[in-house]
């Protein structure tokens, strides 16, 4: 349990990111000023802890992130940002039912783009491709320049058999985030499934390392073959992130 701002996290305190409170104040602060300082300190500690949790998830320590979130909720119950992180962590671990409980309780009036995108992730995990497409499209109506939302929409469209639309979504995401390898690889996958080999070759030629280019091509061909078979048989495909 969090007992004070100085109890978490220790390495941030060591780096001086959380300043210790002086034992004696030379000049007494007015009550309003003191309250304001306390509020700012609490907000700073909260934001630092959320940053720690995001980093833990990014580094692949999803269970640790959930443990930190449990600790965070003891001090800051009902925080929307924490609930968004929790839902994403649960989806990372394929704990779909638990994630659904968190997502269904989110207040849709706040952060609508992010919440609709999160609902899209949930629909994908549940195998509801058309529902995922609808959620991602709604998310993009609030955040039209979000490349990750466009990329997610493309994957949902690919799952739903809308390959041409998926390609356009991936191309849009690629123009918004030209250095994102995940978006590029998803576009290569969709183009390969659609039989547009010339476009695939053009994109691959942009990779200078021939060995890396060949490895990527082999991976894309194998994935296209696997997914095409699953689409034809009506089987669920694995999620991508």
Coordinates of C-alpha atoms in Angstrom, one line a residue, residues 44-234:
X44 CA 3.2 14.8 -9.4
X45 CA 3.5 11.6 -7.5
X46 CA 0.4 10.2 -9.3
X47 CA 1.8 11.1 -12.7
X48 CA 5.2 9.6 -11.9
X49 CA 3.6 6.3 -10.8
X50 CA 1.5 6.1 -13.9
X51 CA 4.7 6.7 -15.9
X52 CA 6.3 3.8 -14.1
X53 CA 3.3 1.5 -14.9
X54 CA 3.3 2.4 -18.6
X55 CA 7.1 1.7 -18.8
X56 CA 6.6 -1.7 -17.0
X57 CA 4.0 -2.6 -19.6
X58 CA 6.1 -1.4 -22.5
X59 CA 9.0 -3.5 -21.3
X60 CA 6.8 -6.6 -21.2
X61 CA 6.4 -6.7 -17.5
X62 CA 2.7 -6.8 -17.7
X63 CA 2.0 -8.7 -14.4
X64 CA 4.2 -6.2 -12.6
X65 CA 2.3 -3.4 -14.2
X66 CA -1.0 -4.9 -12.9
X67 CA 0.6 -5.2 -9.4
X68 CA 1.5 -1.5 -9.5
X69 CA -2.0 -0.7 -10.6
X70 CA -3.4 -2.6 -7.6
X71 CA -1.2 -0.5 -5.4
X72 CA -2.0 2.7 -7.3
X73 CA -5.8 2.1 -6.9
X74 CA -5.4 2.0 -3.1
X75 CA -4.3 5.6 -3.1
X76 CA -6.1 6.9 -6.2
X77 CA -9.3 4.9 -6.7
X78 CA -11.3 5.3 -9.8
X79 CA -8.7 7.0 -11.9
X80 CA -9.6 6.8 -15.6
X81 CA -6.0 6.6 -16.8
X82 CA -5.3 3.7 -14.5
X83 CA -8.4 1.8 -15.7
X84 CA -7.4 2.3 -19.3
X85 CA -3.9 0.8 -18.5
X86 CA -5.5 -2.1 -16.6
X87 CA -7.8 -3.0 -19.5
X88 CA -4.8 -3.0 -21.9
X89 CA -2.7 -5.1 -19.5
X90 CA -5.5 -7.6 -19.2
X91 CA -5.8 -7.8 -23.0
X92 CA -2.0 -8.3 -23.2
X93 CA -2.4 -11.4 -21.0
X94 CA -5.5 -12.6 -23.0
X95 CA -7.6 -12.2 -19.9
X96 CA -10.5 -11.2 -22.1
X97 CA -13.4 -11.5 -19.6
X98 CA -11.6 -9.5 -17.0
X99 CA -10.7 -6.9 -19.5
X100 CA -14.4 -6.7 -20.6
X101 CA -15.5 -6.0 -17.1
X102 CA -13.1 -3.0 -16.8
X103 CA -13.9 -1.7 -20.3
X104 CA -17.7 -1.9 -19.8
X105 CA -17.4 0.2 -16.7
X106 CA -15.4 3.0 -18.4
X107 CA -17.2 6.4 -18.7
X108 CA -17.7 6.9 -22.4
X109 CA -18.1 10.7 -22.0
X110 CA -14.3 11.0 -21.3
X111 CA -11.4 10.2 -23.6
X112 CA -13.9 8.9 -26.3
X113 CA -11.2 8.1 -28.9
X114 CA -9.1 6.0 -26.6
X115 CA -12.1 4.2 -25.1
X116 CA -13.5 3.3 -28.5
X117 CA -10.1 2.1 -29.6
X118 CA -9.9 -0.1 -26.5
X119 CA -13.4 -1.4 -27.2
X120 CA -12.1 -2.3 -30.7
X121 CA -9.2 -4.3 -29.1
X122 CA -11.7 -6.1 -27.0
X123 CA -14.0 -6.9 -30.0
X124 CA -10.9 -8.4 -31.8
X125 CA -10.0 -10.5 -28.8
X126 CA -13.6 -11.8 -28.7
X127 CA -13.6 -12.5 -32.5
X128 CA -16.2 -9.9 -33.3
X129 CA -14.5 -8.5 -36.4
X130 CA -17.3 -6.2 -37.7
X131 CA -17.8 -4.9 -34.2
X132 CA -14.0 -4.1 -34.0
X133 CA -14.2 -2.3 -37.3
X134 CA -17.1 -0.1 -36.1
X135 CA -15.3 0.7 -32.8
X136 CA -12.0 1.7 -34.6
X137 CA -13.9 3.8 -37.1
X138 CA -15.6 5.7 -34.2
X139 CA -12.2 6.1 -32.5
X140 CA -10.8 7.7 -35.7
X141 CA -13.8 10.1 -35.8
X142 CA -12.4 11.6 -32.6
X143 CA -8.7 11.2 -33.4
X144 CA -8.4 11.2 -37.3
X145 CA -4.6 11.6 -37.3
X146 CA -3.9 8.7 -34.9
X147 CA -1.7 6.2 -36.9
X148 CA -2.2 3.4 -34.4
X149 CA -6.0 3.6 -34.6
X150 CA -5.7 3.5 -38.4
X151 CA -3.4 0.5 -38.2
X152 CA -5.8 -1.3 -35.8
X153 CA -8.7 -0.5 -38.1
X154 CA -6.7 -2.0 -41.0
X155 CA -6.2 -5.2 -39.1
X156 CA -9.8 -5.5 -38.1
X157 CA -10.8 -5.0 -41.7
X158 CA -8.3 -7.7 -42.8
X159 CA -9.9 -10.0 -40.3
X160 CA -13.3 -9.2 -41.6
X161 CA -12.2 -10.1 -45.1
X162 CA -12.2 -6.4 -46.3
X163 CA -8.7 -6.6 -47.7
X164 CA -8.9 -3.6 -50.0
X165 CA -10.2 -1.4 -47.2
X166 CA -7.5 -2.8 -44.9
X167 CA -4.8 -1.8 -47.4
X168 CA -6.1 1.8 -47.5
X169 CA -6.1 2.0 -43.7
X170 CA -2.6 0.7 -43.5
X171 CA -1.4 3.1 -46.1
X172 CA -3.0 6.0 -44.2
X173 CA -1.3 4.8 -41.0
X174 CA 2.0 4.5 -42.9
X175 CA 1.8 8.1 -44.1
X176 CA 1.0 9.3 -40.6
X177 CA 3.9 7.2 -39.1
X178 CA 6.4 6.5 -41.9
X179 CA 9.0 5.0 -39.6
X180 CA 6.6 2.5 -37.9
X181 CA 7.8 -1.0 -38.9
X182 CA 4.6 -2.7 -37.5
X183 CA 2.4 -0.6 -39.9
X184 CA 4.7 -1.3 -42.8
X185 CA 4.7 -5.1 -42.1
X186 CA 0.9 -5.1 -41.8
X187 CA 0.7 -3.3 -45.1
X188 CA 3.0 -5.9 -46.7
X189 CA 0.8 -8.7 -45.3
X190 CA -2.4 -7.2 -46.7
X191 CA -0.8 -6.6 -50.1
X192 CA 0.5 -10.1 -50.2
X193 CA -2.9 -11.6 -49.3
X194 CA -4.4 -9.4 -52.1
X195 CA -1.9 -10.6 -54.6
X196 CA -0.3 -7.1 -55.2
X197 CA 3.2 -8.4 -55.6
X198 CA 4.6 -5.3 -57.4
X199 CA 3.7 -3.1 -54.5
X200 CA 5.2 -5.6 -52.0
X201 CA 8.5 -5.6 -54.0
X202 CA 8.6 -1.8 -54.1
X203 CA 8.2 -1.6 -50.3
X204 CA 10.8 -4.3 -49.7
X205 CA 13.3 -2.5 -51.9
X206 CA 13.2 0.3 -49.3
X207 CA 15.0 -2.0 -46.8
X208 CA 18.7 -1.6 -47.5
X209 CA 19.9 -4.8 -45.8
X210 CA 19.3 -7.7 -48.3
X211 CA 19.3 -10.4 -45.6
X212 CA 16.8 -8.5 -43.5
X213 CA 14.7 -7.9 -46.6
X214 CA 14.7 -11.7 -47.3
X215 CA 13.8 -12.6 -43.8
X216 CA 10.9 -10.2 -43.7
X217 CA 9.6 -11.5 -47.0
X218 CA 9.7 -15.1 -45.7
X219 CA 7.9 -14.1 -42.6
X220 CA 5.2 -12.2 -44.5
X221 CA 4.6 -15.0 -46.9
X222 CA 4.3 -17.5 -44.1
X223 CA 1.9 -15.3 -42.2
X224 CA -0.1 -14.6 -45.3
X225 CA -0.4 -18.4 -46.0
X226 CA -1.5 -19.0 -42.4
X227 CA -4.0 -16.2 -42.2
X228 CA -5.5 -17.0 -45.6
X229 CA -6.1 -20.6 -44.5
X230 CA -7.8 -19.4 -41.4
X231 CA -9.9 -16.9 -43.2
X232 CA -11.1 -19.6 -45.6
X233 CA -11.8 -22.0 -42.8
X234 CA -13.5 -19.4 -40.6

